[in-house]
Short mmCIF file of C-alpha atoms in Angstrom, two decimals:
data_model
loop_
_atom_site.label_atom_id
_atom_site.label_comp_id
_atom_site.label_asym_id
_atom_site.label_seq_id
_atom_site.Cartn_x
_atom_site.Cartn_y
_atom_site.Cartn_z
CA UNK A 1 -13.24 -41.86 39.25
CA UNK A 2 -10.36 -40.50 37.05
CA UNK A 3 -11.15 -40.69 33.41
CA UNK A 4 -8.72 -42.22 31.15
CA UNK A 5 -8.20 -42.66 27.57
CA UNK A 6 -6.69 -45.62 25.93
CA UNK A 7 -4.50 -45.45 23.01
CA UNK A 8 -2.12 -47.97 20.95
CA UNK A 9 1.52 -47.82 20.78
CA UNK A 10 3.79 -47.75 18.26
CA UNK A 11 4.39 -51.33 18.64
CA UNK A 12 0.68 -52.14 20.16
CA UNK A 13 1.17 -51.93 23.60
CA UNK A 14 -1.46 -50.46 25.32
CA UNK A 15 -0.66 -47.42 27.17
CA UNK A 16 -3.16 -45.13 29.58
CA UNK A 17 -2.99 -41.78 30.30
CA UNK A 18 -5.19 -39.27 32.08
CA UNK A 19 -7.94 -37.02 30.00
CA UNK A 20 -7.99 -33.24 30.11
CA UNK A 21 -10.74 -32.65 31.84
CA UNK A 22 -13.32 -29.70 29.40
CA UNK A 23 -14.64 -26.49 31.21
CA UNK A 24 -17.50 -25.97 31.58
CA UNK A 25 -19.07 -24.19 28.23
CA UNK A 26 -19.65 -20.05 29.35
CA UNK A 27 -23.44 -18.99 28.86
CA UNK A 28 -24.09 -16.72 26.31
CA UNK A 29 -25.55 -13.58 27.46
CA UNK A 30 -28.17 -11.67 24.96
CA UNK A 31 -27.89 -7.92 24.38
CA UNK A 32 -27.80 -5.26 21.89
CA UNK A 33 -25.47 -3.11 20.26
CA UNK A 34 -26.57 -0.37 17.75
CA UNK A 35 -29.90 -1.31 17.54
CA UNK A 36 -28.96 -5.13 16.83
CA UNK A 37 -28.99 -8.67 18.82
CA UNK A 38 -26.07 -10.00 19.71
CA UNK A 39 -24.83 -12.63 21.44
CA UNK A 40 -21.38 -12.99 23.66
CA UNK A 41 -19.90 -15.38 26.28
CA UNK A 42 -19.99 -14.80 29.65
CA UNK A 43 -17.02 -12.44 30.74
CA UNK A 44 -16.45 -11.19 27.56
CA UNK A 45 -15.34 -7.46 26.88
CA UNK A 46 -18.22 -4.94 25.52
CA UNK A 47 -14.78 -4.51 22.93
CA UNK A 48 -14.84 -8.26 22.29
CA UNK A 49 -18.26 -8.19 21.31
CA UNK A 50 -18.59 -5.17 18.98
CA UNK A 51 -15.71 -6.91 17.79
CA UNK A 52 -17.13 -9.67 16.94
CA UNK A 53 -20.56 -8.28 15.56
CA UNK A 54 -18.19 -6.28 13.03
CA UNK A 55 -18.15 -2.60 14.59
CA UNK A 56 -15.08 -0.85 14.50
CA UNK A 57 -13.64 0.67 17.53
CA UNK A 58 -10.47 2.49 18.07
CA UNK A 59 -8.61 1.69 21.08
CA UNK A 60 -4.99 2.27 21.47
CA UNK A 61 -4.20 1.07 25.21
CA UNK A 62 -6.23 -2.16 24.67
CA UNK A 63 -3.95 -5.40 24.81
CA UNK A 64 -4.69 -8.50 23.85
CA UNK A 65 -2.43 -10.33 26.05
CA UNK A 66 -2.64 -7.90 29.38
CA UNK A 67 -5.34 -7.38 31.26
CA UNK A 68 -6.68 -4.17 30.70
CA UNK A 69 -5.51 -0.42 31.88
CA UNK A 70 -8.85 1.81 30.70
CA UNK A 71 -5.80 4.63 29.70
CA UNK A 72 -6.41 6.13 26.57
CA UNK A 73 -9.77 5.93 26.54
CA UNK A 74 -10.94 5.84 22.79
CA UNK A 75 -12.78 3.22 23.07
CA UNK A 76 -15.53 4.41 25.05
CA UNK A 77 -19.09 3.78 24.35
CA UNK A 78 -22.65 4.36 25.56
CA UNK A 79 -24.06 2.09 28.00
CA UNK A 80 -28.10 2.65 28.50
CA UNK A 81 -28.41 3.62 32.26
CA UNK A 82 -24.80 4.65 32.52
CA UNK A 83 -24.26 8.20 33.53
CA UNK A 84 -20.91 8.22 31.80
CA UNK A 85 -19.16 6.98 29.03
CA UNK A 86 -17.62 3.24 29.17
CA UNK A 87 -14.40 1.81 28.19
CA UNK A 88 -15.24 -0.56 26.01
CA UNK A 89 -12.19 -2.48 26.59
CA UNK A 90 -12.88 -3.86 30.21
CA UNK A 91 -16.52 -3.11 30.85
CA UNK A 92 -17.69 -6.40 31.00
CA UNK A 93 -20.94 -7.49 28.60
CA UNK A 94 -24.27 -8.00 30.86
CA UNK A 95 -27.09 -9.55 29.32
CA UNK A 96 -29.99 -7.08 28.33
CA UNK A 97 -27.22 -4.31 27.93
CA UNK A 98 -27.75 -1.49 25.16
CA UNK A 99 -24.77 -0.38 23.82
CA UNK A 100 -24.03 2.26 21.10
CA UNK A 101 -20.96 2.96 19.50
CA UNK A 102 -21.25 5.54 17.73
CA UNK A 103 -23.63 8.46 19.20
CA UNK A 104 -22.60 12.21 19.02
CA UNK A 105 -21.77 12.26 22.49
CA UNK A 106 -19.66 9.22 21.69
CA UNK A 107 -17.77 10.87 18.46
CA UNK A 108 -17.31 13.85 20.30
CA UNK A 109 -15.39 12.03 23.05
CA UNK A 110 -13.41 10.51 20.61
CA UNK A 111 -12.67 13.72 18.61
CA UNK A 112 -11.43 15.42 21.93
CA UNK A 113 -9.30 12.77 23.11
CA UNK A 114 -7.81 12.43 19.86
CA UNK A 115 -7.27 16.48 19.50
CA UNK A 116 -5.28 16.07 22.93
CA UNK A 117 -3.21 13.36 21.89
CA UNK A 118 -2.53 14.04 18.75
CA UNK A 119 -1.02 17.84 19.96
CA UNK A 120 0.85 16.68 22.66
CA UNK A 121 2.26 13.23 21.03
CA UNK A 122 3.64 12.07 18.09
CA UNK A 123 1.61 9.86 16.23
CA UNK A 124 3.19 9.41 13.52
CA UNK A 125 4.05 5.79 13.72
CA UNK A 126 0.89 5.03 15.25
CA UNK A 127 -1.38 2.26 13.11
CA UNK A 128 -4.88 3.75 12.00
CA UNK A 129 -4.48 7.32 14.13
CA UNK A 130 -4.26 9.57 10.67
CA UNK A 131 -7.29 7.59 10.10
CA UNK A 132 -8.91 8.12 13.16
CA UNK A 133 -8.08 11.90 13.20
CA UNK A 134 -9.77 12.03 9.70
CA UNK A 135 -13.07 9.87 11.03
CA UNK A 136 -13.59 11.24 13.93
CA UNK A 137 -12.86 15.37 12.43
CA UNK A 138 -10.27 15.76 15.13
CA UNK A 139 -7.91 18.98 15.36
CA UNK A 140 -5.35 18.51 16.74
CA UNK A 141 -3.57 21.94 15.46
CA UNK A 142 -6.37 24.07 17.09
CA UNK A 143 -4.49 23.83 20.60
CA UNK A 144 -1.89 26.29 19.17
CA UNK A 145 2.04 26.11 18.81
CA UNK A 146 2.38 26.20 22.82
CA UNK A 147 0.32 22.80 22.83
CA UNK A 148 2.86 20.81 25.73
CA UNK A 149 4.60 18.14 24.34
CA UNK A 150 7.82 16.50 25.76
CA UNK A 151 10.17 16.85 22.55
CA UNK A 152 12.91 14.41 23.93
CA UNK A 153 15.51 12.99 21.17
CA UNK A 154 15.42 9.08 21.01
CA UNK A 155 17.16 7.26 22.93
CA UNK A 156 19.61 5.33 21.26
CA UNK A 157 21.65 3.44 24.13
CA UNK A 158 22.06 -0.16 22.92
CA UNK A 159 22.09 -1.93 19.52
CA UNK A 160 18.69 -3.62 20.15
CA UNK A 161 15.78 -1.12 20.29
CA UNK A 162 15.17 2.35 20.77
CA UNK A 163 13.26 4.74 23.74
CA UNK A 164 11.24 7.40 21.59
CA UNK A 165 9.69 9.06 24.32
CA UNK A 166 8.05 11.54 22.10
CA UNK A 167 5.60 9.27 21.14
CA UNK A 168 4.37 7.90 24.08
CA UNK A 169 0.89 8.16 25.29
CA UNK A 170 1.66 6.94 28.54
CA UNK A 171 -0.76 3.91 27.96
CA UNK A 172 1.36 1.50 30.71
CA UNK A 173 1.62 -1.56 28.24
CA UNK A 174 5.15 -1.45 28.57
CA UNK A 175 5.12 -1.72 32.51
CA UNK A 176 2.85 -4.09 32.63
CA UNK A 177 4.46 -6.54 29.91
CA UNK A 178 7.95 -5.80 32.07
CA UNK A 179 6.30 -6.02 35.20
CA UNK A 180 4.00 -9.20 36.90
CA UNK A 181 1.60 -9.97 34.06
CA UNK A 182 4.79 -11.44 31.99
CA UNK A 183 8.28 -10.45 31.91
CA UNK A 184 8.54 -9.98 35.92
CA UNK A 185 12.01 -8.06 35.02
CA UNK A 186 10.38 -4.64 36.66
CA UNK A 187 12.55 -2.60 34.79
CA UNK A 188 10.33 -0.55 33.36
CA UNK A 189 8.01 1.87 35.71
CA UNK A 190 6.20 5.17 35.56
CA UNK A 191 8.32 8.17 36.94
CA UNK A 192 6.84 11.86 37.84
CA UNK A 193 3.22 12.58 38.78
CA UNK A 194 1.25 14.88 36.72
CA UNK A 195 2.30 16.69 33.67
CA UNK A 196 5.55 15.37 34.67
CA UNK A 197 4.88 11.65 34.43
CA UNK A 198 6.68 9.27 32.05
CA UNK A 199 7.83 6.32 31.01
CA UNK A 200 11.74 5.32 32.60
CA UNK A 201 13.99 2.64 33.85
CA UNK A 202 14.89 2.97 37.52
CA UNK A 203 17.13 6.78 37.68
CA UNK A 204 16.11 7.20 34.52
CA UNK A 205 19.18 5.59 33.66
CA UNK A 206 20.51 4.33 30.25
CA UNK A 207 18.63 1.01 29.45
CA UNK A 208 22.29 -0.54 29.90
CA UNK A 209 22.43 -0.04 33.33
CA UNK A 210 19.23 -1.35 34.37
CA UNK A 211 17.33 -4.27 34.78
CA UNK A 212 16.38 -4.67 30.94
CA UNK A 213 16.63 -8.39 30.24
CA UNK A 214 16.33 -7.36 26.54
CA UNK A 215 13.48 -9.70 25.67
CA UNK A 216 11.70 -7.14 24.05
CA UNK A 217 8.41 -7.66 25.17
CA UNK A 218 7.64 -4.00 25.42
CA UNK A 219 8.32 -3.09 21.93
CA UNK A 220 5.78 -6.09 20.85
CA UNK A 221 3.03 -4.09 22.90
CA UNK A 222 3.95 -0.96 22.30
CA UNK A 223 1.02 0.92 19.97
CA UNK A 224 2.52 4.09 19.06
CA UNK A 225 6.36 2.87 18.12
CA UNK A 226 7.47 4.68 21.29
CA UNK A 227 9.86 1.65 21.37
CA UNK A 228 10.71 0.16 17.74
CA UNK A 229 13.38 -2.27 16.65
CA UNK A 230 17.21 -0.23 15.67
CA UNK A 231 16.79 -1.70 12.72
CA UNK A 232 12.97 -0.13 11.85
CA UNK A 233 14.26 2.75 13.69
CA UNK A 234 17.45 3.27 11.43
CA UNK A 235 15.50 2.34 8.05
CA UNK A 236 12.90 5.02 9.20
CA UNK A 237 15.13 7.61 9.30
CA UNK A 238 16.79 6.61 6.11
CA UNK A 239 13.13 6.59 4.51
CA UNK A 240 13.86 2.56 3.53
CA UNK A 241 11.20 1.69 5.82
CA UNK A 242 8.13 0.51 3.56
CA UNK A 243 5.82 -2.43 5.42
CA UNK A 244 4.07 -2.98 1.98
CA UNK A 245 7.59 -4.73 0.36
CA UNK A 246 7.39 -6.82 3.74
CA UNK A 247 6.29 -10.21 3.88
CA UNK A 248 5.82 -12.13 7.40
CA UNK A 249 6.31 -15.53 7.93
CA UNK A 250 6.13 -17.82 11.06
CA UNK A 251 8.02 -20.14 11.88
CA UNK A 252 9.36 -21.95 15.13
CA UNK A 253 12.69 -20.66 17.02
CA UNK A 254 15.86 -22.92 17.15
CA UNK A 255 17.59 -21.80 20.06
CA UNK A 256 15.93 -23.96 22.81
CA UNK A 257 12.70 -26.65 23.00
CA UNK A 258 10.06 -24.26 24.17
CA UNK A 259 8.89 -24.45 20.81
CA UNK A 260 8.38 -20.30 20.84
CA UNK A 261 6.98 -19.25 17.45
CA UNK A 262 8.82 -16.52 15.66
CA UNK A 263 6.75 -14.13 13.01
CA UNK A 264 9.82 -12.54 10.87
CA UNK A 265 9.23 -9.54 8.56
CA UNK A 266 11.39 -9.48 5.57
CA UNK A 267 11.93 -6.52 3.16
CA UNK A 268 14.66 -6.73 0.36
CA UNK A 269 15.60 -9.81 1.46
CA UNK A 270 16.48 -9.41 4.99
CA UNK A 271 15.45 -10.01 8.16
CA UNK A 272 13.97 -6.21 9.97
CA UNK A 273 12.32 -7.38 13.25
CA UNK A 274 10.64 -10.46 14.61
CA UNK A 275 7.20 -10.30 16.48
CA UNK A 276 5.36 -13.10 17.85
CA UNK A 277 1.44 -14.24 17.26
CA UNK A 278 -0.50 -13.21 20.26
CA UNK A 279 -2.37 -16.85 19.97
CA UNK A 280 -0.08 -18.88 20.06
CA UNK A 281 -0.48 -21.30 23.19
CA UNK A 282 3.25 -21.22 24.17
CA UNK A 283 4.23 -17.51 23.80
CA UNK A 284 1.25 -15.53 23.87
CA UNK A 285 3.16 -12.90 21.60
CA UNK A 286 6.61 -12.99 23.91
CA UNK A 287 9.90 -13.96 23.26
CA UNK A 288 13.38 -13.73 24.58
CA UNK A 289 16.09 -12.04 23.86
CA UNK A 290 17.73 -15.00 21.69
CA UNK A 291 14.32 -15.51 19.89
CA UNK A 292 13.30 -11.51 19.53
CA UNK A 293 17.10 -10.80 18.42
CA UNK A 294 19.31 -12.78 17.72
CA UNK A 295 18.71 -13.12 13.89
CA UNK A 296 21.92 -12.07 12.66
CA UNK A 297 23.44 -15.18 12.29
CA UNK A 298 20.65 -15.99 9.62
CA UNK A 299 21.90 -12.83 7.28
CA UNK A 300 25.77 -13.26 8.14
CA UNK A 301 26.48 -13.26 4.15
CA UNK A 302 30.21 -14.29 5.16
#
């Protein structure tokens, strides 16, 4: 039998609707990381859990709204038993599990991924990698001037956001938030195999001409700043750009009923991009092009 839950009306009728039905609560599975207990829920992320026991680990592919891609591969740990190094991301907790985060062979891993990125990419726009370099001792100037790296202008091709391939690490976010886990625009795919692979729109044609729906979705997962609001990118290279003047604040967006939530960062007064909170039930961090936008009208002084 249906369950139902009875509640009064307004003008005490008695109306009945149907209960939600709960899930089942997820068993907690027992292991230990760094010498400690901990405890995490079934189908949790080895990430999740140091996490949540307080350990700090890098990761720069790591999404929390896409499934993950195991790409960059800083966040590898040590797994007892495991010949290799783990992503930490999506290697999935297992009770009795001993995990360490931070053994030499771990750190050294770290280090070299960091020394490869770091001299082939430009980081620096990245959140926490100057930090990172500095933890982890990395060196990224020891591969020499002739150290590949793509050195592409930015694209500048609408009045929205900007393609700065020079700092991409290649870590798919982008496709994936364009592509069947949100978005399901497919304009954005991976192009060239090897040393030659990178990040395009179909023919590599300007983002005008392709499928780009404009909802912005990529730049919100974007790590790096590979693709950054015109307006961030404009105040960067004017040196105006300073995050610590910035205050957020959330709020819902006006244009339709979906009830999208809308995180806008001020500086001086005006608005300089909008995100969205990755928790929030409606959204899960993505807009459209109206709500990631079109703030203009909000400024218009006239």
């Amino acid at each position: 039998m249906t369950p139902h839950v009875t509640s009064q009306g307004a003008r005490g009728e008695t109306s009945r609707r149907t209960a939600v039905p709960l899930a089942p609560p997820r068993r907690l599975l027992e292991f230990t990381i760094d010498g400690e207990p901990v405890r995490a829920p079934e189908g949790a992320t080895v990430l999740d859990a140091c996490r949540a026991a307080g350990r700090d680990v890098p990761t720069l592919c790591q999404g929390d709204t896409l499934a993950p891609k195991n790409a960059c591969r800083v966040c590898v740990v040590e797994v007892e038993g495991s010949r290799t190094l783990v992503p930490a991301c999506s290697r999935r907790a297992e009770a009795g599990m001993v995990v360490s985060t931070g053994t030499e062979r771990v750190n050294h891993s770290r280090k070299i991924v960091l020394e490869l990125l770091a001299s082939s990419v430009d980081l620096s726009t990245t959140p926490r990698a100057a930090e990172w370099i500095e933890e982890y001792g990395a060196e990224p100037d020891r591969f020499g001037p002739d150290a590949a790296r793509l050195g592409e202008e930015p694209r500048v091709d609408n009045d929205l956001y900007v393609r700065d391939y020079d700092k991409c690490i290649l870590c798919y976010k982008c496709v994936d938030a364009c592509g069947e886990q949100w978005q399901n625009s497919f304009a954005i795919s991976v192009a060239g195999r090897g040393f030659d692979a990178r990040i395009a729109v179909e023919h590599d044609a300007p983002l005008t001409d392709s499928a780009c729906v404009y909802c912005g979705n990529c730049v919100e997962v974007c790590p790096t700043g590979a693709l950054s609001f015109k307006s961030e990118f404009d105040m960067r290279a004017a040196g105006t750009w300073d995050e610590e003047r910035q205050t957020e604040t959330t709020t819902v967006c006006a244009y339709c009923g979906v009830g999208c939530n809308l995180t806008l960062h001020v500086q001086d007064n005006e608005i300089v991009k909008v995100t969205s909170p990755h928790d929030n039930p409606v959204t899960h961090g993505n807009l459209c092009i109206k709500g990631r936008f079109g703030y203009q009208h909000v400024q218009n002084r006239d």
